[in-house]
Amino acid sequence: MRPAKLWRGWRGCAAVVSIAVAVLFATAAPAAQPQVRYLHQGWEFRLLPDDPQAREHAPATQWRAARVPGHVHTDLLAQGLIPDPYVGAPEAQLQWIGLGAWEYRSRFDLSEATLRKSHAELVFEGLDTYADVYLNGEALLSADNAFRNWRLPVAGKLRARGNELRVVLHSPIRRLLPRVEAMPHKIAGNYPSPYGDEPKEAMTGNFARKPGYHYGWDWGPRYVTAGVWRDVKLESWDGPRIDELHLRQLRVDADVAELRAQVQVRADAAGSATLELDWLDPDGRRARALRQTVQLQAGAQTLNVPVRIERPRRWYPFGYGEQALYTFRARLLDADGQRAQAQQRTGLRRVELRRPRDAEGQGFAFAVNGIEIFAKGANAIPFDMFPARVPRERLRKTLEDARAANMNMLRNWGGGYYESDAFFDLADELGLMVWQDFMYGGGMQPGFDPAFRANAVAEARDQVRRLRRHPSIVLWCGNNEEETAWKDWGHRRKLMESDPAFAQTVWDGYVQLFGRDLREVVAQEAGDLPYWSSSPGNDLDEKANDSSKGDKHYWDVWAGSKPIAAYLDETPRFMSEFGLQAWPSLRTVDAFASAAEQGIDTPVIRAHQKFLAGAGNERLLHYIRAGYGEPRDFAQFVYLSQVMQAEGIELAALHHRASRPHTMGSLYWQLNDVWPGASWSSLDYYGRWKALHFHARRFFAPVAAAALRKDGRTTLSLLSDRTQALPARWTLRVIDFDAREHWRAQGEVALTPLAVTAAGAWSDAELLRGADQRRTAAVFELQAQGEPVSRRVIYFDEAEALALSDPQLRTQWRRDGKAAVLTLQTERLARGLWIEFDGLDAELSDNALTLLPGETVQLRVRADADLARLRQALRLRWLGAP
């Protein structure tokens, strides 16, 4: 219905409306929402006694306590039936879990008041994945999608005492394998299992709507788990119900926000009702109250309410304005006195994906409230193999650490799961834009199957509706790397050779699902947001991973073994993936490997190195040796891997930023870890910062110096993400490692807002002026009004060829409140300085430093230890150390 037919004009003056609203809201509050009973208590689980796995795992067939929300693996671990999946190398011996069928049950009682309610729905917010649900012996559901929200009407099926809820979870491998094996020609899967639980030529993961990473990835183990992994609840109510309040943003600018409040209502009968709408501004002040009589129809309907807010406070990404959030509230009172209410917190902003054509191709830039934002950030993967055990505090710490590194965007990668509401609430509050993939992460989906597509569309509708209130989401993307896999990795060619007609069918199904179906869902449910069919891609253009159009995944460095300097040869329109691997700190390695188990090629270390099926340390050594020499032991190998990763990603990210506006985004792979092991992350599984994260805070700084050396020539670009011009001074000093300054230059400049300002270029000969390149560095610094000093040090050879010597570091300690203060002073250049503490967890205000000759720095250290213990545990590493 059009709003004009539902709304007959706002009645009364503002004062009268405010009084009426206050009275109604006060009387409606107690009974306004459905009664919600979370069914998280009293669960038990077991392996089905007649399952084939029971022959070798009989103890698992006994009923034991379970945790809901949870997972089979974590319940088995809690009951002592399996070892910790993260410690040592138990992965092979735990694959039987993914082949088993598991049963969960719980009993609960209900009050007479609950039973008298006219409506009752059993709600499962996450069933992983093939799940049969029974209530009091009656089959209610056969679920087939871990990402869908299942609502089951149960009025009349409940009793006061002894309700039994049962969930039988079937193995996705055993469920799908016969179908996949029966296919005359297979579509490409992703990572084949090395454990024999399914044939390599018949992978099932891409046929299941469950987290793809459960089947293994090149940074995580293969644990094909199952479980009731999100909330289970019973909702009961009388009368009308507001299912959702959604604010459709039609126009948002500095002068006005024009919105359409969509109030989704279910009513038992037709009749008149009073609908009220108000909202609280970002400071909690009620800005307006509206009241109107509406005509309800029996059943489901959407009431569309026009809303206009003058001079709105808009939501901006971090660094560009405030993260203003409004709370909108709707209340419904029918003629029988039944009440319903709903509220939604959201931010008002306008998002555009700008793709102008130019002489070099086609641009790719996000604009928020008319400001083109250079996207700085990383790709986020799942926080755990078993997401039900990820607390909000961990999410907060990770996202706060992302913002602390001056990131303004995270890409939620498509091989995991749709993150919790808590994740997006935090992103909203912190001003982190989210590029949100739908959960398709590699291989090829059976989009040619209408049932699969229908399931996918229902999933997409569930998730877009759940998440559309969040201003942090700026893009919905169909999938990760499926189009480029088809076009560039040989998937299309191999299938065309074996069955051209089927190959065309597969591609047509892909285009239908990712080119049309998901695009339509986003347009219908979140019409103010752009949709992108695949990453990398150019929205179904002929070339999938194009440097001149769309977004780019660049893996010639690392996966292709090109030298790190090759990053300077790749200048895309938006870099959405690139990365270098590193090991986490020794403190993290100690959590899964004893000292005796630690070595570059020991079994446990190989088990936690998933690239190249455990042989990824050879690739790491390739890059370490090329730039830093041969590590003398495992500890130095870990340290050098972090130095290499940090310096390499810094080179690439500064190149991307210096290429603005041609390039408008730099998202490195990856932010976080799913378990403790080798990966491309800058934050390890326990949240400890690798060297890369400390570097990211500098190279993603809003104002930064980008000095980049290529082919014997260094170019200085001055970067500013500020929206106002800034007076600044740049300085160049050429020094040797023992403190001698050869010469210096400087210049005054006004930094252009949201742009790159060129400051100069010098050949090696012009910089060195005859100095020994093995003992000399060029130091570029930028000081802008109100901004921290940005520094970039250029060397004239690889680190392993430089004449780096003992920097003669001196340390002093003092206490300052709850923190300790460490003062470091150096006589000579200290490159790649890493500070750690044996046996202690310590949080440092800075690390992964380069100190210039004669420089002194003070670092705050937070740790559960006194100064004597800190002093004793302190360990310093630097490049060139003996």
mmCIF file of C-alpha atoms in Angstrom, residues 614-816:
data_model
loop_
_atom_site.group_PDB
_atom_site.id
_atom_site.type_symbol
_atom_site.label_atom_id
_atom_site.label_comp_id
_atom_site.label_asym_id
_atom_site.label_seq_id
_atom_site.Cartn_x
_atom_site.Cartn_y
_atom_site.Cartn_z
ATOM 1 C CA GLY A 614 52.090 -27.930 5.617
ATOM 2 C CA ALA A 615 55.051 -27.059 3.398
ATOM 3 C CA GLY A 616 54.436 -23.315 3.569
ATOM 4 C CA ASN A 617 57.550 -22.674 5.622
ATOM 5 C CA GLU A 618 59.555 -23.259 2.462
ATOM 6 C CA ARG A 619 57.756 -20.297 0.892
ATOM 7 C CA LEU A 620 58.407 -18.252 4.006
ATOM 8 C CA LEU A 621 62.080 -19.161 3.863
ATOM 9 C CA HIS A 622 62.160 -18.129 0.201
ATOM 10 C CA TYR A 623 61.189 -14.570 1.179
ATOM 11 C CA ILE A 624 63.211 -14.447 4.385
ATOM 12 C CA ARG A 625 66.363 -15.608 2.656
ATOM 13 C CA ALA A 626 65.855 -13.168 -0.238
ATOM 14 C CA GLY A 627 65.715 -10.159 2.050
ATOM 15 C CA TYR A 628 67.093 -11.032 5.452
ATOM 16 C CA GLY A 629 69.388 -14.047 5.199
ATOM 17 C CA GLU A 630 69.261 -17.495 6.756
ATOM 18 C CA PRO A 631 67.584 -17.735 10.190
ATOM 19 C CA ARG A 632 69.846 -19.402 12.708
ATOM 20 C CA ASP A 633 67.045 -21.060 14.710
ATOM 21 C CA PHE A 634 63.265 -21.296 14.965
ATOM 22 C CA ALA A 635 62.935 -18.216 17.176
ATOM 23 C CA GLN A 636 64.774 -16.067 14.659
ATOM 24 C CA PHE A 637 62.723 -17.636 11.852
ATOM 25 C CA VAL A 638 59.560 -16.469 13.621
ATOM 26 C CA TYR A 639 60.995 -12.985 14.165
ATOM 27 C CA LEU A 640 62.215 -12.597 10.577
ATOM 28 C CA SER A 641 58.896 -13.797 9.204
ATOM 29 C CA GLN A 642 57.185 -10.945 11.032
ATOM 30 C CA VAL A 643 59.725 -8.353 9.890
ATOM 31 C CA MET A 644 59.397 -9.516 6.292
ATOM 32 C CA GLN A 645 55.594 -9.470 6.449
ATOM 33 C CA ALA A 646 55.437 -6.018 8.029
ATOM 34 C CA GLU A 647 57.936 -4.354 5.694
ATOM 35 C CA GLY A 648 56.444 -6.009 2.615
ATOM 36 C CA ILE A 649 52.837 -5.071 3.309
ATOM 37 C CA GLU A 650 53.928 -1.552 4.242
ATOM 38 C CA LEU A 651 55.571 -1.190 0.826
ATOM 39 C CA ALA A 652 52.413 -2.323 -0.952
ATOM 40 C CA ALA A 653 49.962 -0.292 1.125
ATOM 41 C CA LEU A 654 51.947 2.935 0.776
ATOM 42 C CA HIS A 655 52.138 2.344 -2.971
ATOM 43 C CA HIS A 656 48.360 1.954 -3.103
ATOM 44 C CA ARG A 657 47.817 5.111 -1.079
ATOM 45 C CA ALA A 658 50.351 7.062 -3.160
ATOM 46 C CA SER A 659 48.432 6.001 -6.298
ATOM 47 C CA ARG A 660 45.262 7.829 -5.243
ATOM 48 C CA PRO A 661 42.852 8.556 -6.955
ATOM 49 C CA HIS A 662 43.652 5.810 -9.464
ATOM 50 C CA THR A 663 43.691 3.361 -6.535
ATOM 51 C CA MET A 664 41.076 3.890 -3.830
ATOM 52 C CA GLY A 665 41.479 0.999 -1.453
ATOM 53 C CA SER A 666 44.066 -1.211 0.228
ATOM 54 C CA LEU A 667 42.748 -4.177 2.225
ATOM 55 C CA TYR A 668 45.467 -6.611 3.151
ATOM 56 C CA TRP A 669 44.916 -10.280 3.841
ATOM 57 C CA GLN A 670 44.213 -10.778 6.746
ATOM 58 C CA LEU A 671 43.226 -9.130 10.023
ATOM 59 C CA ASN A 672 42.777 -12.044 12.430
ATOM 60 C CA ASP A 673 43.216 -15.778 12.938
ATOM 61 C CA VAL A 674 40.855 -18.708 13.340
ATOM 62 C CA TRP A 675 43.326 -20.716 15.445
ATOM 63 C CA PRO A 676 46.959 -20.366 16.528
ATOM 64 C CA GLY A 677 49.293 -20.972 13.608
ATOM 65 C CA ALA A 678 51.090 -19.487 10.628
ATOM 66 C CA SER A 679 48.968 -17.130 8.553
ATOM 67 C CA TRP A 680 48.737 -13.789 6.815
ATOM 68 C CA SER A 681 47.150 -12.088 9.853
ATOM 69 C CA SER A 682 48.354 -9.016 11.707
ATOM 70 C CA LEU A 683 46.520 -10.052 14.913
ATOM 71 C CA ASP A 684 47.072 -13.618 16.028
ATOM 72 C CA TYR A 685 44.447 -15.955 17.492
ATOM 73 C CA TYR A 686 44.942 -14.594 21.002
ATOM 74 C CA GLY A 687 44.790 -10.994 19.825
ATOM 75 C CA ARG A 688 48.520 -10.364 20.105
ATOM 76 C CA TRP A 689 49.808 -7.797 17.638
ATOM 77 C CA LYS A 690 52.301 -8.991 15.086
ATOM 78 C CA ALA A 691 54.844 -6.529 13.744
ATOM 79 C CA LEU A 692 52.509 -5.883 10.808
ATOM 80 C CA HIS A 693 49.803 -4.406 13.018
ATOM 81 C CA PHE A 694 52.214 -1.915 14.560
ATOM 82 C CA HIS A 695 53.389 -0.978 11.071
ATOM 83 C CA ALA A 696 49.789 -0.671 9.861
ATOM 84 C CA ARG A 697 49.103 1.966 12.490
ATOM 85 C CA ARG A 698 51.847 4.027 10.814
ATOM 86 C CA PHE A 699 51.273 3.320 7.123
ATOM 87 C CA PHE A 700 47.506 3.779 7.471
ATOM 88 C CA ALA A 701 47.886 7.029 9.449
ATOM 89 C CA PRO A 702 45.606 9.775 8.088
ATOM 90 C CA VAL A 703 48.657 11.890 7.243
ATOM 91 C CA ALA A 704 51.721 9.956 6.145
ATOM 92 C CA ALA A 705 54.927 10.142 4.126
ATOM 93 C CA ALA A 706 55.175 7.535 1.359
ATOM 94 C CA ALA A 707 58.802 7.308 0.237
ATOM 95 C CA LEU A 708 59.034 4.478 -2.287
ATOM 96 C CA ARG A 709 62.211 3.262 -3.983
ATOM 97 C CA LYS A 710 61.944 1.539 -7.352
ATOM 98 C CA ASP A 711 64.654 0.894 -9.936
ATOM 99 C CA GLY A 712 67.148 3.077 -8.085
ATOM 100 C CA ARG A 713 64.834 6.066 -7.730
ATOM 101 C CA THR A 714 62.960 7.206 -4.616
ATOM 102 C CA THR A 715 59.736 9.205 -4.878
ATOM 103 C CA LEU A 716 58.256 11.067 -1.921
ATOM 104 C CA SER A 717 54.464 11.400 -1.849
ATOM 105 C CA LEU A 718 52.646 13.105 1.008
ATOM 106 C CA LEU A 719 49.317 11.489 1.867
ATOM 107 C CA SER A 720 46.346 13.163 3.500
ATOM 108 C CA ASP A 721 42.945 11.684 4.313
ATOM 109 C CA ARG A 722 41.905 14.869 6.059
ATOM 110 C CA THR A 723 39.061 16.904 4.591
ATOM 111 C CA GLN A 724 40.851 20.216 5.131
ATOM 112 C CA ALA A 725 44.148 21.505 3.769
ATOM 113 C CA LEU A 726 47.025 21.224 6.232
ATOM 114 C CA PRO A 727 50.255 23.213 6.399
ATOM 115 C CA ALA A 728 53.154 20.776 6.608
ATOM 116 C CA ARG A 729 56.916 20.405 6.426
ATOM 117 C CA TRP A 730 58.800 17.471 4.974
ATOM 118 C CA THR A 731 62.405 16.710 5.817
ATOM 119 C CA LEU A 732 64.960 14.489 4.135
ATOM 120 C CA ARG A 733 68.117 13.410 5.973
ATOM 121 C CA VAL A 734 70.744 11.073 4.577
ATOM 122 C CA ILE A 735 72.624 9.425 7.450
ATOM 123 C CA ASP A 736 74.928 6.540 8.123
ATOM 124 C CA PHE A 737 74.124 3.884 10.688
ATOM 125 C CA ASP A 738 76.568 5.369 13.249
ATOM 126 C CA ALA A 739 74.842 8.786 13.516
ATOM 127 C CA ARG A 740 76.728 10.808 10.918
ATOM 128 C CA GLU A 741 74.479 13.041 8.821
ATOM 129 C CA HIS A 742 75.659 13.435 5.232
ATOM 130 C CA TRP A 743 73.161 16.071 4.165
ATOM 131 C CA ARG A 744 69.557 17.205 4.549
ATOM 132 C CA ALA A 745 66.791 19.032 2.697
ATOM 133 C CA GLN A 746 63.324 20.199 3.598
ATOM 134 C CA GLY A 747 60.279 21.870 2.124
ATOM 135 C CA GLU A 748 57.093 23.637 3.200
ATOM 136 C CA VAL A 749 53.876 22.483 1.609
ATOM 137 C CA ALA A 750 50.111 22.695 1.983
ATOM 138 C CA LEU A 751 48.716 19.177 1.962
ATOM 139 C CA THR A 752 45.785 18.903 -0.417
ATOM 140 C CA PRO A 753 42.760 17.387 1.352
ATOM 141 C CA LEU A 754 41.775 13.845 0.378
ATOM 142 C CA ALA A 755 44.699 13.651 -2.008
ATOM 143 C CA VAL A 756 48.368 12.951 -2.617
ATOM 144 C CA THR A 757 50.848 15.811 -2.755
ATOM 145 C CA ALA A 758 54.044 15.150 -4.709
ATOM 146 C CA ALA A 759 57.139 16.356 -2.842
ATOM 147 C CA GLY A 760 60.056 15.190 -4.989
ATOM 148 C CA ALA A 761 62.073 12.351 -6.484
ATOM 149 C CA TRP A 762 65.756 11.451 -6.204
ATOM 150 C CA SER A 763 68.022 8.894 -7.810
ATOM 151 C CA ASP A 764 70.226 6.727 -5.594
ATOM 152 C CA ALA A 765 73.234 8.725 -6.730
ATOM 153 C CA GLU A 766 71.578 11.996 -5.762
ATOM 154 C CA LEU A 767 70.763 10.659 -2.328
ATOM 155 C CA LEU A 768 74.026 8.863 -1.572
ATOM 156 C CA ARG A 769 76.452 11.454 -2.984
ATOM 157 C CA GLY A 770 79.213 8.900 -2.796
ATOM 158 C CA ALA A 771 78.313 7.404 0.605
ATOM 159 C CA ASP A 772 78.518 3.641 1.150
ATOM 160 C CA GLN A 773 75.106 2.240 0.279
ATOM 161 C CA ARG A 774 75.605 -0.634 2.757
ATOM 162 C CA ARG A 775 75.917 1.818 5.675
ATOM 163 C CA THR A 776 73.550 4.593 4.632
ATOM 164 C CA ALA A 777 69.844 5.357 4.940
ATOM 165 C CA ALA A 778 67.600 8.146 3.664
ATOM 166 C CA VAL A 779 65.144 9.285 6.335
ATOM 167 C CA PHE A 780 61.980 11.057 5.188
ATOM 168 C CA GLU A 781 59.749 12.723 7.765
ATOM 169 C CA LEU A 782 56.497 14.622 7.500
ATOM 170 C CA GLN A 783 55.190 16.983 10.174
ATOM 171 C CA ALA A 784 51.708 18.384 9.600
ATOM 172 C CA GLN A 785 49.744 20.656 11.866
ATOM 173 C CA GLY A 786 48.202 18.629 14.665
ATOM 174 C CA GLU A 787 49.355 15.276 13.294
ATOM 175 C CA PRO A 788 51.958 12.803 14.586
ATOM 176 C CA VAL A 789 55.256 12.764 12.749
ATOM 177 C CA SER A 790 55.303 10.253 9.913
ATOM 178 C CA ARG A 791 58.636 8.646 9.093
ATOM 179 C CA ARG A 792 59.826 6.437 6.274
ATOM 180 C CA VAL A 793 63.382 5.060 6.092
ATOM 181 C CA ILE A 794 64.810 4.007 2.737
ATOM 182 C CA TYR A 795 67.735 1.590 2.414
ATOM 183 C CA PHE A 796 69.806 0.967 -0.674
ATOM 184 C CA ASP A 797 70.166 -2.801 -0.481
ATOM 185 C CA GLU A 798 68.456 -5.828 1.014
ATOM 186 C CA ALA A 799 68.640 -6.022 4.810
ATOM 187 C CA GLU A 800 70.919 -9.073 4.795
ATOM 188 C CA ALA A 801 73.501 -7.099 2.723
ATOM 189 C CA LEU A 802 73.538 -4.042 4.981
ATOM 190 C CA ALA A 803 76.349 -3.424 7.464
ATOM 191 C CA LEU A 804 74.066 -3.423 10.486
ATOM 192 C CA SER A 805 75.859 -3.730 13.803
ATOM 193 C CA ASP A 806 74.970 -3.814 17.486
ATOM 194 C CA PRO A 807 72.978 -0.600 18.112
ATOM 195 C CA GLN A 808 74.189 -0.436 21.726
ATOM 196 C CA LEU A 809 70.695 -0.230 23.188
ATOM 197 C CA ARG A 810 70.266 1.006 26.748
ATOM 198 C CA THR A 811 67.132 0.435 28.824
ATOM 199 C CA GLN A 812 65.588 2.069 31.874
ATOM 200 C CA TRP A 813 62.391 1.251 33.764
ATOM 201 C CA ARG A 814 60.000 3.250 35.916
ATOM 202 C CA ARG A 815 56.435 2.872 37.139
ATOM 203 C CA ASP A 816 53.645 5.232 36.032
#
